[in-house]
Amino acid sequence: MPDRPSLLPRLRQETAQSHRELEDAVQIARTLGNESSYRKLLEVFHGFYAPMEEQLSEAQEWELEGIHFDERRKADWIKQDLQALGLGADQINSLPTCEDLPVVNENDFAFGSFYVLEGSTLGGRHISAMLQTSPISEHARRFFRGYGEDTGTMWKQFCNSLEGFAEHADHGKIIRGADATFRSLQRWIAHEGLHA
């Protein structure tokens, strides 16, 4: 029986449109010019990442796939940034959270969702570079630094785990999980009026 084709090229291709639409919705350059808009961006991201990560943490036994889930949580990074911008723990905990999340009750779908969250660290490197010339405090840039110098390595490890999982998984469900996550985040950004 011939080897199955690699999932990643198809995954990138079939989610390219929803990925592009999300980037258009965020309009990152508009949020880096002042602390108020940057804080709003982080608040919106926290409202998505925190509940999404909770869902994903319970979706499957990630350790069996070679993934240490807790070291890949990003909501805590956002929380650190918001605290650096002056928000207290109670204020952060009372921020609105997205209730229109994709349901990740199948391993295949969950891996697709996780692909989106992990992939954000790659875009974060570009945004981190943009922040170097912005007025935003260095102490409020943790989220976009991702894994720092280890970002590339962490991404490759995740992709290797995903490809290994995909050998015996439904590629269509993985792709639908990723696409649904891009679209859910885009709807959440629109709902919260990021650029209103």
CSV table of C-alpha atoms in Angstrom, one decimal:
chain,number,residue,atom,x,y,z
A,1,MET,CA,0.0,0.0,0.0
A,2,PRO,CA,1.5,3.4,-1.0
A,3,ASP,CA,2.3,6.0,1.6
A,4,ARG,CA,-0.4,8.6,2.1
A,5,PRO,CA,0.5,12.1,0.8
A,6,SER,CA,1.7,14.6,3.3
A,7,LEU,CA,-1.2,16.5,5.0
A,8,LEU,CA,0.5,19.9,5.5
A,9,PRO,CA,0.6,21.1,1.9
A,10,ARG,CA,-3.1,20.3,1.5
A,11,LEU,CA,-3.9,21.8,4.9
A,12,ARG,CA,-2.2,25.1,4.1
A,13,GLN,CA,-3.8,25.2,0.7
A,14,GLU,CA,-7.4,24.5,1.8
A,15,THR,CA,-7.3,26.9,4.7
A,16,ALA,CA,-5.5,29.7,2.8
A,17,GLN,CA,-8.6,31.7,2.2
A,18,SER,CA,-9.9,31.6,5.8
A,19,HIS,CA,-6.4,32.4,7.0
A,20,ARG,CA,-6.2,35.4,4.7
A,21,GLU,CA,-9.6,36.6,5.8
A,22,LEU,CA,-8.6,36.4,9.4
A,23,GLU,CA,-5.4,38.4,8.8
A,24,ASP,CA,-7.6,41.0,7.0
A,25,ALA,CA,-9.9,41.2,10.0
A,26,VAL,CA,-7.1,41.7,12.5
A,27,GLN,CA,-5.3,44.5,10.5
A,28,ILE,CA,-2.4,44.1,12.8
A,29,ALA,CA,-0.6,47.3,11.8
A,30,ARG,CA,-3.5,49.4,13.0
A,31,THR,CA,-3.2,47.9,16.5
A,32,LEU,CA,0.5,48.6,17.2
A,33,GLY,CA,0.4,52.3,17.1
A,34,ASN,CA,-0.9,53.0,20.5
A,35,GLU,CA,-1.4,51.1,23.8
A,36,SER,CA,-5.2,51.4,23.8
A,37,SER,CA,-5.7,49.5,20.5
A,38,TYR,CA,-3.0,47.0,21.3
A,39,ARG,CA,-4.6,46.3,24.6
A,40,LYS,CA,-8.0,45.8,22.9
A,41,LEU,CA,-6.3,43.3,20.5
A,42,LEU,CA,-4.9,41.3,23.4
A,43,GLU,CA,-8.2,41.4,25.2
A,44,VAL,CA,-9.9,40.0,22.1
A,45,PHE,CA,-7.3,37.3,21.7
A,46,HIS,CA,-7.5,36.3,25.4
A,47,GLY,CA,-11.3,35.9,25.0
A,48,PHE,CA,-10.6,33.4,22.3
A,49,TYR,CA,-7.4,31.6,23.3
A,50,ALA,CA,-8.4,31.0,26.9
A,51,PRO,CA,-11.6,29.0,26.3
A,52,MET,CA,-10.2,27.4,23.1
A,53,GLU,CA,-7.2,26.1,25.0
A,54,GLU,CA,-9.4,24.7,27.7
A,55,GLN,CA,-11.4,22.8,25.1
A,56,LEU,CA,-8.3,21.5,23.4
A,57,SER,CA,-6.6,20.4,26.6
A,58,GLU,CA,-9.5,18.0,27.2
A,59,ALA,CA,-10.0,17.0,23.6
A,60,GLN,CA,-7.5,14.2,23.5
A,61,GLU,CA,-4.4,12.8,25.3
A,62,TRP,CA,-1.8,15.0,23.6
A,63,GLU,CA,1.1,13.3,25.3
A,64,LEU,CA,0.4,10.2,23.3
A,65,GLU,CA,1.0,12.2,20.1
A,66,GLY,CA,4.3,13.6,21.5
A,67,ILE,CA,2.9,17.0,22.4
A,68,HIS,CA,3.3,18.5,25.9
A,69,PHE,CA,0.1,20.6,25.8
A,70,ASP,CA,0.8,22.8,28.9
A,71,GLU,CA,4.0,24.1,27.5
A,72,ARG,CA,2.1,25.2,24.4
A,73,ARG,CA,-0.5,27.3,26.2
A,74,LYS,CA,-0.7,30.9,25.0
A,75,ALA,CA,-3.5,32.4,27.0
A,76,ASP,CA,-1.1,32.8,30.0
A,77,TRP,CA,1.3,34.8,27.7
A,78,ILE,CA,-1.6,37.1,26.8
A,79,LYS,CA,-2.5,37.5,30.5
A,80,GLN,CA,1.1,38.5,31.3
A,81,ASP,CA,0.9,41.2,28.6
A,82,LEU,CA,-2.4,42.5,29.9
A,83,GLN,CA,-1.0,42.7,33.4
A,84,ALA,CA,2.0,44.6,32.1
A,85,LEU,CA,-0.5,47.0,30.5
A,86,GLY,CA,-2.1,47.6,33.9
A,87,LEU,CA,-5.0,45.1,34.1
A,88,GLY,CA,-5.5,43.2,37.3
A,89,ALA,CA,-6.3,39.5,37.5
A,90,ASP,CA,-10.0,40.2,38.3
A,91,GLN,CA,-10.3,42.5,35.3
A,92,ILE,CA,-8.7,39.9,33.0
A,93,ASN,CA,-10.9,37.1,34.4
A,94,SER,CA,-14.0,39.2,33.7
A,95,LEU,CA,-13.1,39.9,30.1
A,96,PRO,CA,-15.7,38.6,27.5
A,97,THR,CA,-14.9,35.1,26.2
A,98,CYS,CA,-16.0,33.6,22.9
A,99,GLU,CA,-18.9,31.2,23.1
A,100,ASP,CA,-19.0,30.5,19.4
A,101,LEU,CA,-16.0,28.1,19.4
A,102,PRO,CA,-15.6,25.1,17.1
A,103,VAL,CA,-16.5,21.9,19.0
A,104,VAL,CA,-13.4,19.8,19.2
A,105,ASN,CA,-14.8,16.5,20.4
A,106,GLU,CA,-13.0,14.4,17.8
A,107,ASN,CA,-9.2,14.0,17.7
A,108,ASP,CA,-8.9,14.8,14.0
A,109,PHE,CA,-10.8,18.0,14.3
A,110,ALA,CA,-8.9,19.0,17.5
A,111,PHE,CA,-5.6,18.6,15.8
A,112,GLY,CA,-6.8,20.9,13.0
A,113,SER,CA,-7.8,23.5,15.6
A,114,PHE,CA,-4.5,23.2,17.4
A,115,TYR,CA,-2.7,23.7,14.1
A,116,VAL,CA,-4.2,27.2,14.0
A,117,LEU,CA,-3.1,28.1,17.5
A,118,GLU,CA,0.4,26.8,17.0
A,119,GLY,CA,0.7,28.4,13.6
A,120,SER,CA,0.0,31.8,15.2
A,121,THR,CA,3.5,31.7,16.7
A,122,LEU,CA,5.0,31.9,13.2
A,123,GLY,CA,3.1,35.1,12.5
A,124,GLY,CA,3.9,36.3,15.9
A,125,ARG,CA,7.6,36.5,15.0
A,126,HIS,CA,6.8,39.0,12.2
A,127,ILE,CA,4.6,41.0,14.6
A,128,SER,CA,7.3,40.9,17.3
A,129,ALA,CA,9.7,42.5,14.9
A,130,MET,CA,7.1,45.2,14.1
A,131,LEU,CA,6.7,45.9,17.8
A,132,GLN,CA,10.4,46.8,18.0
A,133,THR,CA,9.6,50.2,16.5
A,134,SER,CA,6.2,50.7,18.3
A,135,PRO,CA,5.5,52.6,21.6
A,136,ILE,CA,4.3,49.4,23.2
A,137,SER,CA,6.2,48.5,26.4
A,138,GLU,CA,8.7,45.6,26.0
A,139,HIS,CA,7.0,44.0,29.1
A,140,ALA,CA,3.8,43.7,27.1
A,141,ARG,CA,5.1,41.7,24.1
A,142,ARG,CA,5.2,38.2,25.5
A,143,PHE,CA,2.4,36.7,23.4
A,144,PHE,CA,3.9,37.7,20.1
A,145,ARG,CA,7.4,36.5,21.0
A,146,GLY,CA,5.9,33.0,21.1
A,147,TYR,CA,8.6,30.5,21.9
A,148,GLY,CA,11.4,33.0,21.2
A,149,GLU,CA,14.4,31.3,19.5
A,150,ASP,CA,12.7,28.0,19.8
A,151,THR,CA,9.7,28.9,17.7
A,152,GLY,CA,10.9,27.2,14.6
A,153,THR,CA,11.9,24.1,16.5
A,154,MET,CA,8.5,23.9,18.3
A,155,TRP,CA,6.7,24.4,15.0
A,156,LYS,CA,8.6,21.6,13.4
A,157,GLN,CA,8.0,19.3,16.4
A,158,PHE,CA,4.2,20.1,16.2
A,159,CYS,CA,4.2,19.4,12.4
A,160,ASN,CA,6.0,16.1,12.8
A,161,SER,CA,3.4,15.1,15.4
A,162,LEU,CA,0.6,16.2,13.2
A,163,GLU,CA,1.9,14.3,10.2
A,164,GLY,CA,2.4,11.2,12.3
A,165,PHE,CA,-1.2,11.4,13.6
A,166,ALA,CA,-2.4,12.1,10.0
A,167,GLU,CA,-1.1,8.8,8.7
A,168,HIS,CA,-4.1,7.1,10.3
A,169,ALA,CA,-6.6,10.0,10.6
A,170,ASP,CA,-9.2,11.7,8.4
A,171,HIS,CA,-7.5,14.5,6.6
A,172,GLY,CA,-10.8,16.1,5.8
A,173,LYS,CA,-11.7,16.4,9.5
A,174,ILE,CA,-8.3,17.9,10.4
A,175,ILE,CA,-8.7,20.5,7.6
A,176,ARG,CA,-12.3,21.3,8.7
A,177,GLY,CA,-11.0,21.7,12.3
A,178,ALA,CA,-8.4,24.3,11.2
A,179,ASP,CA,-10.8,26.1,8.9
A,180,ALA,CA,-13.5,26.3,11.6
A,181,THR,CA,-11.0,27.7,14.0
A,182,PHE,CA,-9.8,30.4,11.6
A,183,ARG,CA,-13.5,31.4,10.9
A,184,SER,CA,-14.5,31.3,14.6
A,185,LEU,CA,-11.7,33.7,15.5
A,186,GLN,CA,-12.6,35.9,12.6
A,187,ARG,CA,-16.3,36.1,13.8
A,188,TRP,CA,-15.1,36.8,17.4
A,189,ILE,CA,-13.0,39.7,16.2
A,190,ALA,CA,-16.0,41.1,14.3
A,191,HIS,CA,-18.2,40.6,17.3
A,192,GLU,CA,-15.9,42.4,19.6
A,193,GLY,CA,-15.5,45.4,17.2
A,194,LEU,CA,-11.7,45.3,17.3
A,195,HIS,CA,-11.5,48.3,15.0
A,196,ALA,CA,-14.7,50.1,15.9
